[in-house]
XYZ file of C-alpha atoms in Angstrom:
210
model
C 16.712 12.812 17.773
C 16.228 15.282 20.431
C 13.226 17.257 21.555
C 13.351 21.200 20.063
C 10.472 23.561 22.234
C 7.535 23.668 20.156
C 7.551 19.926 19.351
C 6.125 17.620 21.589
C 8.497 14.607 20.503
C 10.136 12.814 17.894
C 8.571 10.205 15.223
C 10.523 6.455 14.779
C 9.671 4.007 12.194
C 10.511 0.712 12.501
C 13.045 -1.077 9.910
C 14.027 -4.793 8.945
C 13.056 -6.992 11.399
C 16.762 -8.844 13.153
C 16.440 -12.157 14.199
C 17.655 -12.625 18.286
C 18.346 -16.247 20.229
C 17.889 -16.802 23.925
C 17.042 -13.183 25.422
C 16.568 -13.207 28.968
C 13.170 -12.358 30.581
C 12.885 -11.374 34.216
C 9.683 -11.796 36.813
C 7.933 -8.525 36.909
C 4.096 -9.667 37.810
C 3.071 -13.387 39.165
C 3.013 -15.623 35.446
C 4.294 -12.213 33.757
C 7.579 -11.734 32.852
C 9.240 -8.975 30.526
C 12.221 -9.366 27.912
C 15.510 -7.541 30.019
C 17.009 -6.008 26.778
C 14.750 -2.727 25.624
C 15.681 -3.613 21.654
C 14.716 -7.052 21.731
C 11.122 -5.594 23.157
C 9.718 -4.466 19.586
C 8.447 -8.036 18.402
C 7.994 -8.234 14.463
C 4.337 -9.889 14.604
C 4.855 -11.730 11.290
C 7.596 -13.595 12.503
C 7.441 -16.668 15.154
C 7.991 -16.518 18.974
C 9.658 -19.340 20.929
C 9.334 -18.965 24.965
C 11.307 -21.458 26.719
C 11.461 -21.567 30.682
C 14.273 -23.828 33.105
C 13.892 -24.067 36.657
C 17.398 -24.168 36.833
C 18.723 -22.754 33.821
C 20.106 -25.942 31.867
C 17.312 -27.951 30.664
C 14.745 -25.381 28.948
C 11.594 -26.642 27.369
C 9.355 -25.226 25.366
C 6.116 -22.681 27.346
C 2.725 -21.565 26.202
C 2.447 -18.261 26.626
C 0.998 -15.320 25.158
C 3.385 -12.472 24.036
C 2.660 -8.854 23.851
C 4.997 -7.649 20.539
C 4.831 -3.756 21.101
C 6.249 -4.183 24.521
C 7.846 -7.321 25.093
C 5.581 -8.340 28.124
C 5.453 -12.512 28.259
C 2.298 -14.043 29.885
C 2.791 -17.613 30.767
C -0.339 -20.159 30.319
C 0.584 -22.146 33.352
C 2.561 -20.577 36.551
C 6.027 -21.107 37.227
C 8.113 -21.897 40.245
C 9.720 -19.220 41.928
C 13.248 -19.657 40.421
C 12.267 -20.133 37.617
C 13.774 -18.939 34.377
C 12.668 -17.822 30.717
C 13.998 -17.120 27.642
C 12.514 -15.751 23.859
C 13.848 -16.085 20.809
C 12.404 -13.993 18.125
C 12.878 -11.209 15.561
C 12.987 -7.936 16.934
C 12.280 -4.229 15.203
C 14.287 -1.558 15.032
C 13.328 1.932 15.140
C 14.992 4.902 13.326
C 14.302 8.555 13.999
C 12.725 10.197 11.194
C 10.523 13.203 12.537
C 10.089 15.822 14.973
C 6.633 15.798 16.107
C 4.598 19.158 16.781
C 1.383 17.368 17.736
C -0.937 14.051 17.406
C -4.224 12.918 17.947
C -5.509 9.713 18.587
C -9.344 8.431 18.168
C -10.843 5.211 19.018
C -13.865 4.139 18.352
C -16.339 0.776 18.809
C -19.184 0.821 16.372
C -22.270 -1.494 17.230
C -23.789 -3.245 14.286
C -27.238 -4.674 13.969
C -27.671 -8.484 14.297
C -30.092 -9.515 12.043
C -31.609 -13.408 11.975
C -34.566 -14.053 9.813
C -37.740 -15.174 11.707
C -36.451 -13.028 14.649
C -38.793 -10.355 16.081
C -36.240 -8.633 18.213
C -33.419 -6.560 17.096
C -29.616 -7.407 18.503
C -26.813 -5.507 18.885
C -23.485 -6.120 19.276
C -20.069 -4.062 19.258
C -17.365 -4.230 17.121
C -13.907 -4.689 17.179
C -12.487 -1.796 18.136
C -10.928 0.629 14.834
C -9.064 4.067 16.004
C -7.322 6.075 13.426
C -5.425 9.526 14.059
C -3.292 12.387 12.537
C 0.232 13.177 13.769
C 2.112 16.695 12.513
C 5.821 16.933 12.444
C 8.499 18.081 10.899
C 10.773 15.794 8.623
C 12.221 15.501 4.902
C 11.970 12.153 4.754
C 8.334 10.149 3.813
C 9.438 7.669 1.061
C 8.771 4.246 3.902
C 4.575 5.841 4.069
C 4.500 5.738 0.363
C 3.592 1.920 0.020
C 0.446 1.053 2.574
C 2.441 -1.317 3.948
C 1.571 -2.064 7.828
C 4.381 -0.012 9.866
C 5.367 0.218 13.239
C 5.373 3.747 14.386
C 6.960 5.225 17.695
C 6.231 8.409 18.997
C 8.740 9.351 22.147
C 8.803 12.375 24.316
C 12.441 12.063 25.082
C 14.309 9.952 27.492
C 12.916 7.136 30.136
C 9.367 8.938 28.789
C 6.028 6.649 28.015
C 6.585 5.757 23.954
C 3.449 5.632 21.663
C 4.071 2.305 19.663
C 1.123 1.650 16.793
C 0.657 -0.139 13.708
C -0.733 1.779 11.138
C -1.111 2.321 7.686
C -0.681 5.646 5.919
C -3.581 6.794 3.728
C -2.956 10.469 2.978
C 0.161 12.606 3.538
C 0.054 16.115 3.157
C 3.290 18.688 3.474
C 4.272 22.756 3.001
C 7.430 23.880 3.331
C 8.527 25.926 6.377
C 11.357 28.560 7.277
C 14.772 26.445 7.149
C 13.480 24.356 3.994
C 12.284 21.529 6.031
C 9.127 20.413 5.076
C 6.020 20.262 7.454
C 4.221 17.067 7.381
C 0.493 15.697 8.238
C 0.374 12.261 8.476
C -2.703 10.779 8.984
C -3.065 6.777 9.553
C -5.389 4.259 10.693
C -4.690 1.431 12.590
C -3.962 -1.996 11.723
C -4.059 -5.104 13.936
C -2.210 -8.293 13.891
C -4.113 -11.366 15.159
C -2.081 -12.798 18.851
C -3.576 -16.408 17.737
C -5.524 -16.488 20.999
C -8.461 -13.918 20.002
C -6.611 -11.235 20.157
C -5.036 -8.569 18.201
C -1.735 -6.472 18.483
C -2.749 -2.672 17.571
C -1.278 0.209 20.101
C 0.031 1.130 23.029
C 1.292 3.110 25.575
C 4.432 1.795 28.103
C 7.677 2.183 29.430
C 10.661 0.883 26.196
């Protein structure tokens, strides 16, 4: 969907998740490594990620690693040789253009809560895991996939080799009016939901290259 002047990008949501075999990752930081193919780079978070490495490319075992799902960034526990090779197999999201988007906003926020133990004379704080929420206008005729609560993958893209917003949110409230050329304005506003990485962690937003 391309770009129209007065609207700042356009609005993807993510679909069925497609399984993939054996993508190809390629050295981009020392222990970091990033999946080569940009579709295979949307992880579905529900699903399970194998990393394999080779230092030659036929014998591949199996690699603890930590993988970012919104981005497709690999970070291996232990470092690898230098010719070393790696490979994910996974289910990937992908993303279908559904908006034109006039303008969002973004807040995040950490709350500190009061740690209370009985017997202690001294108050504790502590902060919170961090909660952001946001509202994005656009302009679309399309907003049956917000109407369930379900978590969903958003993308918001500029155009072109541009920085993408990727988030998982959920949609509370949806408002609309109808503009000139019978499209319908929308105002979507959502509030973040995180998936847990299994290493303390959690999978929320971002900002990065596709």
């Amino acid at each position: 969907m391309s770009v129209i002047p007065a609207h700042v990008g356009s609005l993807s949501i993510a679909g069925e998740p497609e399984e993939f075999l054996n993508a190809d990752a390629a050295l981009v930081a020392s222990g970091v490594f990033r999946i080569v193919a940009p579709a295979f780079r949307r992880l579905d978070p529900g699903a399970p990620v194998l990393v394999e490495t080779s230092p030659d490319g036929d014998e591949w075992e199996d690699a603890e690693a930590v993988v970012d799902a919104l981005f497709g960034f690999i970070h291996l526990a232990n470092a690898p040789g230098p010719s070393t090779r790696v490979r994910v197999s996974g289910a990937s999201l992908p993303v279908y253009p559904v908006a034109l988007v006039r303008s969002i906003s973004l807040s995040v926020t950490n709350d500190v809560v009061e740690l209370q133990v009985m017997g202690d004379g001294y108050k504790r704080r502590a902060v919170s895991l961090r909660d952001f929420s946001g509202e994005l206008v656009g302009l679309t005729a399309l907003d049956v996939r917000f109407e369930d609560g379900a978590p969903l993958l958003v993308e918001v893209s500029k155009g072109a080799g541009s920085e993408v917003f990727r988030a998982w949110v959920k949609v509370p409230e949806l408002s609309h009016k109808l503009t000139p050329g019978a499209l319908y304005e929308r105002t979507v506003k959502f509030i973040g939901h995180a998936f847990p990485t299994g290493n303390g962690g959690a999978i929320a937003w971002g900002y990065g290259i596709p």
